[in-house]
Coordinates of C-alpha atoms in Angstrom, one line a residue:
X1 CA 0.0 0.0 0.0
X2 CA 1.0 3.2 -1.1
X3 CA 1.5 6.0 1.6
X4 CA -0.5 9.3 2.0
X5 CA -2.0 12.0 3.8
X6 CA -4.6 15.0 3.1
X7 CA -5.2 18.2 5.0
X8 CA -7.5 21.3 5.0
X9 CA -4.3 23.8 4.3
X10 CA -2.6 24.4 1.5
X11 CA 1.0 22.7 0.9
X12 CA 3.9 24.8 -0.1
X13 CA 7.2 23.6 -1.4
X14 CA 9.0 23.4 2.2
X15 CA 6.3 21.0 3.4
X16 CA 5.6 18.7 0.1
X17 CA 9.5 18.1 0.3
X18 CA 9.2 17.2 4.1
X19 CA 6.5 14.1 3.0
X20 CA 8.6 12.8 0.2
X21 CA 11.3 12.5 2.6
X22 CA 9.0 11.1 5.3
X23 CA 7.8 8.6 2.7
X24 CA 4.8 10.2 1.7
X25 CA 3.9 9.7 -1.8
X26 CA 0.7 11.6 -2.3
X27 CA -1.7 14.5 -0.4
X28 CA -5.3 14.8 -0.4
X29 CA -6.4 18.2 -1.3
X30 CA -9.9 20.0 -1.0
X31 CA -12.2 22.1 -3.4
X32 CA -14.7 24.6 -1.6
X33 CA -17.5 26.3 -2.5
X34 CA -17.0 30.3 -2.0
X35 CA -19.7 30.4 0.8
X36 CA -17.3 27.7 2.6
X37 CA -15.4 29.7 5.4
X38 CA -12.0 27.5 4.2
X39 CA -12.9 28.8 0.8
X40 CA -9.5 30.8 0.5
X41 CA -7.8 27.9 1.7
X42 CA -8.9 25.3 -1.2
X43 CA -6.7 23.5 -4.0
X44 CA -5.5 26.1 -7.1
X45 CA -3.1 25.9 -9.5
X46 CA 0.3 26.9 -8.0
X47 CA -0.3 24.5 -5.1
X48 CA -1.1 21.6 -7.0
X49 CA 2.0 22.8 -9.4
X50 CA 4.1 22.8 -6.5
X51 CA 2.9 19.5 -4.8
X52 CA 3.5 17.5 -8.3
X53 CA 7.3 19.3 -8.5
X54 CA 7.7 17.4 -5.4
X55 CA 6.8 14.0 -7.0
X56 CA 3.6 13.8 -4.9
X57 CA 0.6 13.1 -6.1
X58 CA -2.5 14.7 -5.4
X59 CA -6.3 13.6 -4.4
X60 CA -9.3 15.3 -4.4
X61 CA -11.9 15.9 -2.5
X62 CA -14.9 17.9 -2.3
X63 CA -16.6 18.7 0.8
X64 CA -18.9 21.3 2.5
X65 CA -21.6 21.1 4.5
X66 CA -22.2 17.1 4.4
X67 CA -22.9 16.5 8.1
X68 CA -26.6 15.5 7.5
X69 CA -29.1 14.1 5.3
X70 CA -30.4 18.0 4.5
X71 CA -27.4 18.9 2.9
X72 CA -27.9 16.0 0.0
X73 CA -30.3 18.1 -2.1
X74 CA -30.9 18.1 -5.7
X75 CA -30.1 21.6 -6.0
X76 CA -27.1 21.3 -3.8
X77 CA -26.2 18.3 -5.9
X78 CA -26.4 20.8 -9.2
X79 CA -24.3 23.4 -7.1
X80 CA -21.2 21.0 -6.3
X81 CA -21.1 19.2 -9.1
X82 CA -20.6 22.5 -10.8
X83 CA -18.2 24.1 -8.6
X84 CA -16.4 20.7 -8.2
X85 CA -15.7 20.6 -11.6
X86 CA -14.8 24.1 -12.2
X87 CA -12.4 24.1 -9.7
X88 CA -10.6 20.8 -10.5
X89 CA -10.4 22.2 -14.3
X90 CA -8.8 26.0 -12.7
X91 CA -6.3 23.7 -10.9
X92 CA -5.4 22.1 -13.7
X93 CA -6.5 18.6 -12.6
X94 CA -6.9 15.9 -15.6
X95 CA -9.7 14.2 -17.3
X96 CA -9.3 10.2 -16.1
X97 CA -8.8 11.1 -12.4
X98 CA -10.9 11.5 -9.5
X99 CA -12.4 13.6 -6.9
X100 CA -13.9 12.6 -4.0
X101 CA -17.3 14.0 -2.6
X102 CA -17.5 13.6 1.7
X103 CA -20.4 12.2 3.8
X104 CA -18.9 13.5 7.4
X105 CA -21.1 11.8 9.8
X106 CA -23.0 8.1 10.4
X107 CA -25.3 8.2 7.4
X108 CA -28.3 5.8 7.4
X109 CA -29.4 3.4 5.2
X110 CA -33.0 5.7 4.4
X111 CA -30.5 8.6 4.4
X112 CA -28.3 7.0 2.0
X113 CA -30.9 5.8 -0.5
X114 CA -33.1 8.3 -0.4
X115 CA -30.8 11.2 0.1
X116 CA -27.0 10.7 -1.0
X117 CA -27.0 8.5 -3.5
X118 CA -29.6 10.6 -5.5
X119 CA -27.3 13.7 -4.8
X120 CA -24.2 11.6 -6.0
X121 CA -25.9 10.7 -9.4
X122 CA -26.4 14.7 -10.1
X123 CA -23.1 14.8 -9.2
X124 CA -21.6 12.2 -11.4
X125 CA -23.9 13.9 -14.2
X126 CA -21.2 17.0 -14.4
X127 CA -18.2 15.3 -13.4
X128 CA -18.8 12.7 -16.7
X129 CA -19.1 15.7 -19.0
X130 CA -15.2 16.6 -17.9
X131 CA -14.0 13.0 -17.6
X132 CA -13.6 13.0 -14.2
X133 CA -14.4 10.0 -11.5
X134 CA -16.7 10.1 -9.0
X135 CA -15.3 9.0 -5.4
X136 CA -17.0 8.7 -2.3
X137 CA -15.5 9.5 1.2
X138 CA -17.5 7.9 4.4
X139 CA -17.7 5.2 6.7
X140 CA -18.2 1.5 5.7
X141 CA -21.4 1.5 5.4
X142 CA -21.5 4.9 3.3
X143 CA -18.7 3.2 1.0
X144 CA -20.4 0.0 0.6
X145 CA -23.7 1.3 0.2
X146 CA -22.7 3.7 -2.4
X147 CA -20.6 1.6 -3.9
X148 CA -23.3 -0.7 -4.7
X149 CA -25.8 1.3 -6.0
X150 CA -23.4 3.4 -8.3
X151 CA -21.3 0.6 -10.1
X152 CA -17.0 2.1 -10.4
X153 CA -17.2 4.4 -7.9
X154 CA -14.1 5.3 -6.0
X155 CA -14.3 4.2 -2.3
X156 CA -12.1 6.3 -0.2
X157 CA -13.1 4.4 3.4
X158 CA -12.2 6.5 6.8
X159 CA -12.0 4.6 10.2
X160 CA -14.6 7.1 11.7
X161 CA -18.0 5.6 11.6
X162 CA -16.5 1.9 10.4
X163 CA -16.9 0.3 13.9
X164 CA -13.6 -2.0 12.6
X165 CA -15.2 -3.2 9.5
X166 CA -13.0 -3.0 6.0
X167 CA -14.5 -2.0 2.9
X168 CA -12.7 -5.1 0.6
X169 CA -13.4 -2.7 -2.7
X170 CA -12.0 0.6 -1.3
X171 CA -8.9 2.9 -2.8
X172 CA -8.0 4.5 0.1
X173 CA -8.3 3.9 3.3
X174 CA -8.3 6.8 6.5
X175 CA -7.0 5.1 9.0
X176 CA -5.2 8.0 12.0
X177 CA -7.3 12.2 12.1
X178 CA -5.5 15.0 12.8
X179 CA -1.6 14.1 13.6
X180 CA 1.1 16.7 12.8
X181 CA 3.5 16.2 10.3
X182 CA 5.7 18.1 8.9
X183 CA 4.9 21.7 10.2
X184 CA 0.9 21.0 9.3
X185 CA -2.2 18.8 10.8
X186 CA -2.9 15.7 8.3
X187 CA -4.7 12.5 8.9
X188 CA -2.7 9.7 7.7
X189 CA -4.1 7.4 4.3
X190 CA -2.9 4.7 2.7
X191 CA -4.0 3.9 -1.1
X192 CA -4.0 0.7 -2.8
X193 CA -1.9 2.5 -5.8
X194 CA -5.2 2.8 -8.3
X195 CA -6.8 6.3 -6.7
X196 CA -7.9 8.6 -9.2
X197 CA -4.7 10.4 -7.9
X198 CA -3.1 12.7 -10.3
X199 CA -0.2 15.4 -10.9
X200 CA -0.1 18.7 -13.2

């Protein structure tokens, strides 16, 4: 398994040269909506320039307000798939790779059927038209959910809300929040070397 990490700040030269030497081999990076309060801190193009100089890959993710089942609306759906993909393009992120979208707390089974997976399917809508993947961040039984009702989507698996169960299909896999490293706070990941991960 290949080793990673992904933060909320943005890397600069200093600290993506600090994780190669640490044996770090790619960093999970987020796009934000402007109305998000990290908004200024979110992926662009001389940070994802200056993480692939490095040799690091990068992963990405999409995340807002995904706490609850009221978030996953069609109209929000129609928002981030948008936004998502006009980021990613800004950034300079390639067709053929992938970027995750978050469910951040212990989704149900009526939440996920009735709520998420209808958002993710709006969402996949925009992200096909650029050639991107869709991923999926959660617990297990967001990723396997998910992942059976939309057929190739990535599974990036955290250990919050997994109650020790492993996702067999997953990409990535979340397994230590919130540890410094290198100057920042990252939560460690490991990858199984097939991602969606990608470099300018």
């Amino acid at each position: 398994m290949a080793a990673g990490v992904d933060t909320l700040q943005p890397v600069n030269s200093t600290v993506a040269s600090c994780l190669v030497n640490n044996g770090q081999t790619f960093v999970g990076r987020y796009y934000r909506p402007s109305a998000s309060s990290y908004y200024n801190l979110r992926l662009q193009s001389t940070e994802a320039q200056t993480i692939s100089n490095a040799g690091l890959f990068i992963v990405s993710i999409y995340q807002f307000g995904s706490t609850s089942a009221s978030y996953f609306t069609s109209s929000q759906a129609h928002t981030d798939g948008s936004t998502a993909v006009s980021q990613a393009v800004a950034a300079g992120q390639p067709s053929g790779s992938a970027i995750y979208f978050t469910v951040d707390y212990q989704a149900s089974g009526s939440d996920l059927t009735n709520y998420i997976i209808p958002y993710l399917n709006i969402v996949k809508s925009y992200l096909d038209n650029y050639g991107y993947q869709l991923g999926i961040y959660g617990g297990y039984t967001t990723t396997t959910t998910v992942g059976a009702a939309i057929p190739g989507i990535y599974r990036w698996q955290t250990v919050a809300w997994s109650n020790g169960q492993a996702d067999p299909n997953r990409r990535l896999y979340q397994y230590v929040i919130d540890t410094p490293i290198c100057g920042l706070t990252f939560d460690k990941n490991e990858s199984n070397g097939n991602a969606g991960g990608w470099r300018r």
